[in-house]
Coordinates of C-alpha atoms in Angstrom, one line a residue:
X58 CA -39.4 25.4 8.8
X59 CA -35.9 27.2 9.0
X60 CA -34.7 24.0 11.8
X61 CA -35.9 21.5 9.1
X62 CA -33.7 22.5 6.1
X63 CA -30.5 23.5 8.7
X64 CA -31.1 19.7 9.4
X65 CA -31.5 18.3 5.3
X66 CA -28.4 20.7 4.6
X67 CA -26.3 18.8 7.7
X68 CA -26.9 15.3 7.3
X69 CA -26.4 16.4 3.4
X70 CA -23.4 17.3 4.2
X71 CA -22.8 15.0 6.2
X72 CA -23.2 12.6 4.1
X73 CA -20.8 14.1 1.1
X74 CA -17.8 14.6 3.4
X75 CA -18.1 11.3 4.8
X76 CA -17.7 8.9 1.5
X77 CA -15.4 11.5 0.2
X78 CA -12.9 11.6 4.0
X79 CA -13.8 7.6 3.7
X80 CA -12.3 7.6 0.1
X81 CA -9.8 10.1 -0.3
X82 CA -7.9 10.6 2.8
X83 CA -8.7 7.3 5.4
X84 CA -7.4 5.7 0.6
X85 CA -10.6 3.3 2.0
X86 CA -11.2 1.8 -1.4
X87 CA -14.4 1.6 -3.4
X88 CA -16.7 -1.1 -4.3
X89 CA -16.7 -1.9 -7.7
X90 CA -18.6 1.4 -9.5
X91 CA -21.5 0.1 -11.1
X92 CA -22.1 -1.8 -7.5
X93 CA -20.6 1.5 -5.7
X94 CA -22.7 3.3 -7.7
X95 CA -26.3 1.0 -6.6
X96 CA -25.0 1.3 -2.7
X97 CA -25.2 4.8 -3.5
X98 CA -28.6 4.7 -5.1
X99 CA -30.1 2.7 -2.1
X100 CA -27.5 4.3 0.8
X101 CA -29.8 7.4 -0.8
X102 CA -33.3 6.6 -0.1
X103 CA -32.4 4.8 3.4
X104 CA -31.0 7.7 4.5
X105 CA -33.8 10.2 3.5
X106 CA -36.1 7.8 5.1
X107 CA -34.7 7.5 8.1
X108 CA -34.8 11.6 8.5
X109 CA -38.3 12.0 7.9
X110 CA -39.3 9.1 10.2
X111 CA -36.4 9.9 12.9
X112 CA -35.3 13.8 12.3
X113 CA -31.6 14.6 11.1
X114 CA -29.7 12.8 15.2
X115 CA -30.5 9.5 13.5
X116 CA -30.1 9.7 9.4
X117 CA -26.6 11.2 10.7
X118 CA -25.4 7.8 13.2
X119 CA -27.5 5.9 9.5
X120 CA -24.5 7.3 7.6
X121 CA -22.0 6.4 9.7
X122 CA -23.0 2.9 10.3
X123 CA -23.7 2.5 6.0
X124 CA -20.2 4.3 5.7
X125 CA -18.4 1.4 7.5
X126 CA -20.1 -1.2 6.2
X127 CA -19.6 0.8 2.8
X128 CA -15.7 0.6 3.9
X129 CA -16.1 -3.1 4.8
X130 CA -17.6 -4.0 2.0
X131 CA -15.4 -2.1 0.1
X132 CA -12.2 -4.5 1.7
X133 CA -10.5 -8.5 0.7
X134 CA -9.5 -8.2 3.8
X135 CA -9.6 -7.3 8.1
X136 CA -13.7 -6.2 6.8
X137 CA -15.6 -6.1 10.6
X138 CA -12.5 -3.7 11.6
X139 CA -14.3 -1.2 8.9
X140 CA -17.0 -1.2 11.2
X141 CA -14.9 0.0 14.0
X142 CA -14.3 3.5 11.5
X143 CA -17.5 5.0 12.5
X144 CA -15.8 6.1 15.6
X145 CA -13.3 8.1 15.0
X146 CA -15.9 9.1 11.8
X147 CA -18.3 10.2 13.5
X148 CA -16.3 13.2 15.9
X149 CA -13.5 13.9 12.8
X150 CA -17.0 14.4 9.9
X151 CA -19.6 16.0 13.0
X152 CA -16.5 17.9 14.9
X153 CA -15.3 19.8 11.4
X154 CA -19.1 20.6 10.6
X155 CA -19.6 21.0 13.9
X156 CA -16.9 23.9 14.4
X157 CA -18.1 25.9 10.6
X158 CA -21.2 27.1 11.2
X159 CA -21.6 27.2 14.8
X160 CA -18.3 28.3 16.5
X161 CA -17.9 31.5 14.4
X162 CA -22.1 32.8 14.9
X163 CA -21.0 31.9 18.4
X164 CA -17.8 34.6 18.4
X165 CA -19.6 37.0 16.4
X166 CA -22.9 37.3 18.3
X167 CA -25.6 36.3 15.2
X168 CA -28.4 36.4 15.8
X169 CA -30.7 33.5 15.4
X170 CA -32.3 34.6 11.9
X171 CA -28.9 35.7 10.8
X172 CA -27.1 32.5 12.6
X173 CA -29.0 30.3 10.0
X174 CA -28.7 32.0 7.2
X175 CA -25.1 32.1 7.6
X176 CA -25.2 28.0 7.4
X177 CA -27.7 28.2 4.6
X178 CA -24.1 30.4 3.0
X179 CA -22.3 28.2 4.4
X180 CA -23.8 24.5 2.7
X181 CA -24.0 26.0 -0.1
X182 CA -20.5 26.7 -0.3
X183 CA -20.6 23.0 0.0
X184 CA -21.8 22.2 -2.6
X185 CA -20.8 24.0 -5.1
X186 CA -17.1 23.3 -4.1
X187 CA -18.7 19.7 -4.1
X188 CA -20.3 19.6 -7.8
X189 CA -16.5 21.6 -8.8
X190 CA -14.5 18.9 -7.7
X191 CA -17.1 15.4 -10.0
X192 CA -16.9 18.2 -12.9
X193 CA -13.5 20.0 -12.9
X194 CA -11.9 17.1 -10.8
X195 CA -12.4 13.8 -13.1
X196 CA -8.7 13.9 -14.0
X197 CA -7.5 13.9 -10.3
X198 CA -9.8 11.6 -9.6
X199 CA -8.0 9.1 -12.1
X200 CA -4.5 10.0 -10.7
X201 CA -5.7 9.1 -8.0
X202 CA -7.3 6.1 -8.0
X203 CA -4.0 4.6 -10.6
X204 CA -1.7 5.9 -7.9
X205 CA -3.1 5.8 -4.4
X206 CA -4.4 2.3 -4.8
X207 CA -1.7 0.3 -3.2
X208 CA -1.1 3.4 -0.7
X209 CA -2.8 3.0 3.6
X210 CA -1.8 5.1 6.1
X211 CA 0.5 4.4 7.7
X212 CA 0.3 3.8 12.1
X213 CA 0.8 6.9 13.5
X214 CA -1.5 8.6 10.8
X215 CA -4.1 5.9 12.2
X216 CA -3.6 6.8 15.4
X217 CA -3.2 10.4 14.2
X218 CA -7.1 10.3 12.7
X219 CA -8.5 8.4 15.9
X220 CA -7.6 10.2 18.4
X221 CA -8.4 13.6 16.5
X222 CA -11.7 11.8 16.0
X223 CA -12.2 11.5 20.0
X224 CA -11.1 14.4 21.0
X225 CA -14.0 16.1 18.0
X226 CA -16.6 13.3 18.8
X227 CA -16.4 14.8 22.7
X228 CA -16.7 18.6 21.2
X229 CA -19.2 17.5 19.4
X230 CA -21.5 16.1 20.5
X231 CA -25.6 16.3 22.2
X232 CA -25.0 18.9 24.5
X233 CA -22.6 20.9 23.0
X234 CA -24.2 21.4 20.0
X235 CA -27.2 22.4 21.9
X236 CA -25.2 24.9 23.9
X237 CA -23.9 26.9 20.0
X238 CA -27.4 26.1 18.8
X239 CA -28.7 27.9 22.3
X240 CA -26.8 30.8 21.2
X241 CA -29.2 32.7 19.1
X242 CA -29.7 35.0 23.5
X243 CA -25.6 35.0 24.6
X244 CA -26.1 35.8 27.6
X245 CA -28.7 33.0 29.1
X246 CA -25.9 30.7 27.0
X247 CA -23.2 31.6 28.9
X248 CA -25.3 32.4 32.3
X249 CA -26.1 28.5 32.2
X250 CA -23.7 27.5 31.3
X251 CA -20.8 29.8 32.4
X252 CA -18.3 32.4 30.2
X253 CA -15.5 30.9 31.0
X254 CA -17.2 27.5 30.0
X255 CA -18.4 28.9 26.7
X256 CA -15.5 30.0 25.8
X257 CA -13.0 26.9 27.0
X258 CA -15.2 24.6 23.9
X259 CA -15.0 27.0 21.3
X260 CA -11.1 27.4 21.8
X261 CA -10.7 24.0 22.3
X262 CA -13.0 22.9 19.3
X263 CA -11.6 25.2 17.1
X264 CA -8.5 23.8 18.4
X265 CA -9.5 20.8 17.9
X266 CA -10.2 21.6 14.5
X267 CA -7.4 22.8 13.3
X268 CA -5.7 19.8 14.2
X269 CA -7.8 17.1 12.0
X270 CA -7.4 20.4 9.1
X271 CA -3.7 19.9 10.1
X272 CA -3.5 15.7 10.0
X273 CA -6.0 15.8 7.7
X274 CA -3.1 17.8 4.9
X275 CA -0.9 16.3 6.2
X276 CA -2.1 13.2 4.9
X277 CA -3.0 14.1 2.0
X278 CA 1.2 15.3 1.6
X279 CA 2.0 11.8 2.1
X280 CA 0.1 10.5 -0.8
X281 CA 2.1 13.1 -2.2
X282 CA 5.8 11.7 -1.6
X283 CA 4.9 8.3 -0.9
X284 CA 3.4 9.3 -5.8
X285 CA 6.5 10.2 -6.3
X286 CA 9.1 8.2 -4.2
X287 CA 7.1 5.0 -6.2
X288 CA 8.0 6.6 -9.5
X289 CA 11.2 7.3 -8.7
X290 CA 11.8 3.7 -7.7
X291 CA 9.6 2.2 -10.0
X292 CA 11.9 4.6 -12.7
X293 CA 15.8 3.4 -10.5
X294 CA 13.3 -0.6 -11.0
X295 CA 12.7 -0.4 -14.4
X296 CA 16.3 1.2 -15.7
X297 CA 18.4 -1.7 -13.3
X298 CA 16.7 -4.3 -14.7
X299 CA 16.7 -3.7 -18.7
X300 CA 20.7 -3.3 -17.6
X301 CA 19.8 -7.1 -15.9
X302 CA 17.9 -7.5 -19.3
X303 CA 20.7 -6.4 -21.8
X304 CA 23.5 -8.4 -19.3
X305 CA 21.6 -12.0 -20.8
X306 CA 21.3 -10.4 -24.0
X307 CA 24.9 -11.0 -24.0
X308 CA 24.4 -14.8 -23.2
X309 CA 23.2 -16.3 -25.8
X310 CA 22.9 -19.8 -23.1
X311 CA 20.3 -18.5 -21.3
X312 CA 17.4 -16.9 -23.1
X313 CA 14.5 -16.0 -20.7
X314 CA 15.8 -17.2 -17.9
X315 CA 16.4 -13.9 -15.1
X316 CA 12.0 -13.7 -16.2
X317 CA 11.8 -17.3 -15.1
X318 CA 13.9 -17.4 -12.6
X319 CA 11.3 -13.6 -10.9
X320 CA 8.3 -16.2 -11.5
X321 CA 10.2 -19.1 -9.4
X322 CA 11.4 -17.2 -6.7
X323 CA 7.9 -15.3 -6.0
X324 CA 6.5 -19.0 -5.8
X325 CA 8.7 -20.8 -3.5
X326 CA 8.3 -17.5 -1.5
X327 CA 4.8 -16.8 -0.9
X328 CA 4.4 -20.8 -0.3
X329 CA 7.4 -20.9 2.5
X330 CA 4.8 -17.6 3.9
X331 CA 1.5 -19.8 3.6
X332 CA 3.6 -22.8 6.1
X333 CA 5.0 -20.0 8.6
X334 CA 8.6 -20.8 7.5
X335 CA 11.2 -17.6 7.8
X336 CA 7.9 -15.3 8.7
X337 CA 9.8 -12.5 10.4
X338 CA 11.7 -12.4 7.1
X339 CA 9.2 -12.4 4.5
X340 CA 7.6 -9.4 5.7
X341 CA 5.0 -8.5 2.3
X342 CA 8.1 -5.7 1.7
X343 CA 10.5 -8.4 1.6
X344 CA 8.8 -10.4 -0.3
X345 CA 8.2 -7.7 -3.2
X346 CA 11.1 -5.8 -3.8
X347 CA 13.2 -9.6 -3.6
X348 CA 10.5 -10.4 -7.7
X349 CA 11.5 -6.4 -8.5
X350 CA 15.8 -7.9 -7.1
X351 CA 16.0 -11.8 -8.4
X352 CA 16.3 -10.4 -12.5
X353 CA 19.7 -8.7 -11.0
X354 CA 20.9 -12.1 -10.1
X355 CA 23.1 -12.4 -12.7
X356 CA 24.4 -8.5 -14.0
X357 CA 27.0 -9.5 -12.8
X358 CA 28.1 -10.9 -15.9
X359 CA 28.7 -8.5 -17.5
X360 CA 31.8 -8.0 -16.9
X361 CA 32.7 -11.5 -18.1
X362 CA 34.5 -11.8 -21.5
X363 CA 32.4 -13.2 -25.1
X364 CA 34.2 -15.7 -24.6
X365 CA 33.6 -17.4 -21.9
X366 CA 29.8 -16.0 -21.3
X367 CA 29.1 -18.1 -25.0
X368 CA 31.4 -20.6 -25.0
X369 CA 30.1 -23.6 -26.5
X370 CA 31.3 -26.3 -24.6
X371 CA 33.2 -26.4 -21.3
X372 CA 34.6 -23.9 -19.1
X373 CA 38.1 -25.0 -18.2
X374 CA 39.2 -24.2 -14.9
X375 CA 40.9 -20.8 -15.7
X376 CA 37.3 -20.1 -17.4
X377 CA 35.5 -21.3 -14.6
X378 CA 37.1 -19.1 -12.3
X379 CA 36.6 -16.2 -14.4
X380 CA 32.9 -17.3 -14.9
X381 CA 32.6 -17.0 -10.8
X382 CA 33.9 -13.4 -9.9
X383 CA 30.0 -13.0 -11.7
X384 CA 29.6 -12.8 -8.0
X385 CA 31.5 -10.5 -7.2
X386 CA 30.9 -8.3 -10.1
X387 CA 27.7 -7.9 -9.2
X388 CA 27.5 -7.2 -6.3
X389 CA 30.3 -4.3 -6.8
X390 CA 27.9 -3.4 -9.2
X391 CA 24.5 -3.0 -6.7
X392 CA 26.6 -1.2 -4.0
X393 CA 27.4 1.4 -5.8
X394 CA 24.4 1.3 -7.2
X395 CA 22.9 1.6 -4.1
X396 CA 25.5 4.3 -3.7
X397 CA 24.5 6.1 -6.5
X398 CA 20.5 6.1 -6.5
X399 CA 20.2 5.3 -2.0
X400 CA 19.0 2.8 -0.1
X401 CA 16.4 0.5 -1.4
X402 CA 15.0 -2.0 -0.3
X403 CA 15.2 -3.8 -3.5
X404 CA 18.2 -2.5 -4.5
X405 CA 19.8 -4.2 -0.4
X406 CA 17.6 -8.0 -1.3
X407 CA 19.6 -7.5 -5.4
X408 CA 23.0 -7.0 -3.5
X409 CA 22.5 -9.9 -1.7
X410 CA 21.1 -12.5 -4.4
X411 CA 24.4 -11.5 -7.0
X412 CA 26.7 -12.1 -5.0
X413 CA 25.2 -15.2 -2.4
X414 CA 22.9 -17.4 -4.9
X415 CA 26.4 -19.8 -5.8
X416 CA 26.6 -20.7 -1.7
X417 CA 25.2 -23.6 -0.6
X418 CA 24.1 -24.5 2.6
X419 CA 26.9 -26.9 3.0
X420 CA 29.4 -23.7 2.8
X421 CA 31.3 -25.4 0.1
X422 CA 29.8 -22.7 -2.9
X423 CA 31.3 -19.4 -3.6
X424 CA 32.3 -17.3 -3.5
X425 CA 32.5 -16.5 0.4
X426 CA 31.7 -20.3 0.8
X427 CA 29.3 -19.1 4.1
X428 CA 26.4 -21.5 5.4
X429 CA 23.4 -22.4 6.7
X430 CA 22.2 -19.6 7.9
X431 CA 24.7 -17.2 7.4
X432 CA 23.8 -17.8 3.3
X433 CA 20.5 -15.0 2.9
X434 CA 16.8 -16.2 2.5
X435 CA 16.2 -14.3 -0.9
X436 CA 19.4 -16.4 -2.5
X437 CA 19.1 -19.9 -0.5
X438 CA 15.3 -19.3 -2.9
X439 CA 17.2 -17.9 -6.1
X440 CA 19.7 -20.6 -6.4
X441 CA 17.2 -23.1 -6.2
X442 CA 15.3 -21.2 -9.1
X443 CA 18.6 -20.6 -11.2
X444 CA 20.1 -24.4 -10.5
X445 CA 16.2 -25.7 -11.4
X446 CA 15.9 -23.4 -14.4
X447 CA 20.0 -24.0 -16.0
X448 CA 19.2 -27.8 -15.9
X449 CA 15.2 -27.6 -17.7
X450 CA 17.1 -24.4 -20.1
X451 CA 18.1 -25.4 -23.4
X452 CA 21.8 -24.2 -23.7
X453 CA 23.8 -24.4 -27.4
X454 CA 26.4 -26.8 -25.7
X455 CA 23.8 -29.3 -24.2
X456 CA 19.7 -30.0 -23.9
X457 CA 17.2 -29.6 -21.6
X458 CA 16.9 -32.0 -19.0
X459 CA 14.0 -33.9 -18.1
X460 CA 11.7 -32.7 -15.6
X461 CA 11.5 -35.4 -13.5
X462 CA 16.1 -36.3 -13.7
X463 CA 15.9 -31.9 -12.9
X464 CA 13.7 -32.8 -9.1
X465 CA 15.6 -35.6 -8.6
X466 CA 18.6 -33.0 -8.4
X467 CA 17.0 -30.7 -6.2
X468 CA 15.5 -33.8 -4.0
X469 CA 19.0 -35.1 -3.5
X470 CA 21.0 -31.9 -2.7
X471 CA 18.9 -30.2 0.0
X472 CA 20.9 -29.7 2.7
X473 CA 24.1 -30.4 1.4
X474 CA 23.6 -27.1 -1.6
X475 CA 19.9 -26.0 -0.7
X476 CA 18.1 -25.0 2.3
X477 CA 15.9 -28.0 2.8
X478 CA 13.0 -26.1 4.1
X479 CA 13.6 -24.3 0.3
X480 CA 13.6 -27.0 -1.5
X481 CA 9.9 -28.3 0.2
X482 CA 8.2 -25.1 -0.4
X483 CA 9.6 -25.2 -4.0
X484 CA 8.6 -29.6 -4.7
X485 CA 5.0 -28.1 -2.8
X486 CA 4.3 -25.2 -6.0
X487 CA 6.5 -27.6 -8.8
X488 CA 3.2 -27.7 -10.0
X489 CA 2.5 -23.7 -10.8
X490 CA 6.9 -23.8 -12.0
X491 CA 5.9 -26.0 -14.3
X492 CA 3.3 -23.9 -16.1
X493 CA 5.7 -21.6 -16.0
X494 CA 8.7 -22.4 -17.4
X495 CA 6.3 -24.0 -19.7
X496 CA 4.9 -21.0 -20.6
X497 CA 8.1 -19.5 -21.9

């Protein structure tokens, strides 16, 4: 009877801790709330049925299978890889529980009855903590869901968890479990397996346990650092974007320009990636930073006098020279911001966009006269977005150009003004870009 009670408690502990570790350590997403609750309900009856029919070990394996299935269903991509997480899960969960439940009784030389009492007490404490977590931890879970949904484990963290999982699986296999369970008669266990082996198992299990706890704590701290880093980055981005809005508001000619061009840049970049172009550059991080940085491409106009910036007619040669300085002025401003705020991916891209978005593919642009792939990709994409928006937007000195005529100019200047690959991607998403411009 005691064995059955311990088996039920152990299975319940494995199931509960597995779902918690899946979500809060491995950072695997849940399904939609209603579906997740249904999954929990079905899982409960499935595990109970397996336990009654085949025993605790089979029920524990069923829990691991359900964890893998839940990971597959919760993911949007790489779903089948979720099943492989059953391997480290099995070791981590069993290893943690075995170390807590069985090593202390062995070291303290508790009798079989004392071991059962100890284990029931520990399971009681664990479930009390679990109830407390769900009753009192509501705000923390909301915080975690909102701020960790974009966080994923780094490769180093994944490798460490796999290594520890396999190590813990070794120390929680059936032979080891039987050795320690038999310690109700310590002398018999030592004589059967040798005191040195028993000591080695105990010390190694505790070492693996401490390593696992350390890694879990480090990952949780990494989650916290990731959250605060994201908040600081978002605050920096928001402040500088606000500066860009202030600059745009000085320019009566370009209402909505920075928002539209950011959308165009995103559409073109996504299409280039779908086409497999510049795949070494267009990582998810680079593309995200590029969209954030896009509104800053004209920030140098803050240094342009109002008489030039808002002149209702064609600029003189001297005025145009002044206008062209907005590129180098923006480069200097954003470089200074980088020095003050620290290294940042989106600020690096913002510097390049501000400095080079008026460079030409054939080298006849400004301010530096560089050509081809010397021009950073982000600036080549912005060049197309910037010119298209300028052509199709109404300004105080001109009316908006018809779309077909603007398309003709973009197409005609492919290979001279613009990167041909960027132009090709632009025309693939031209219909979406029309909708974006029409929504402003």
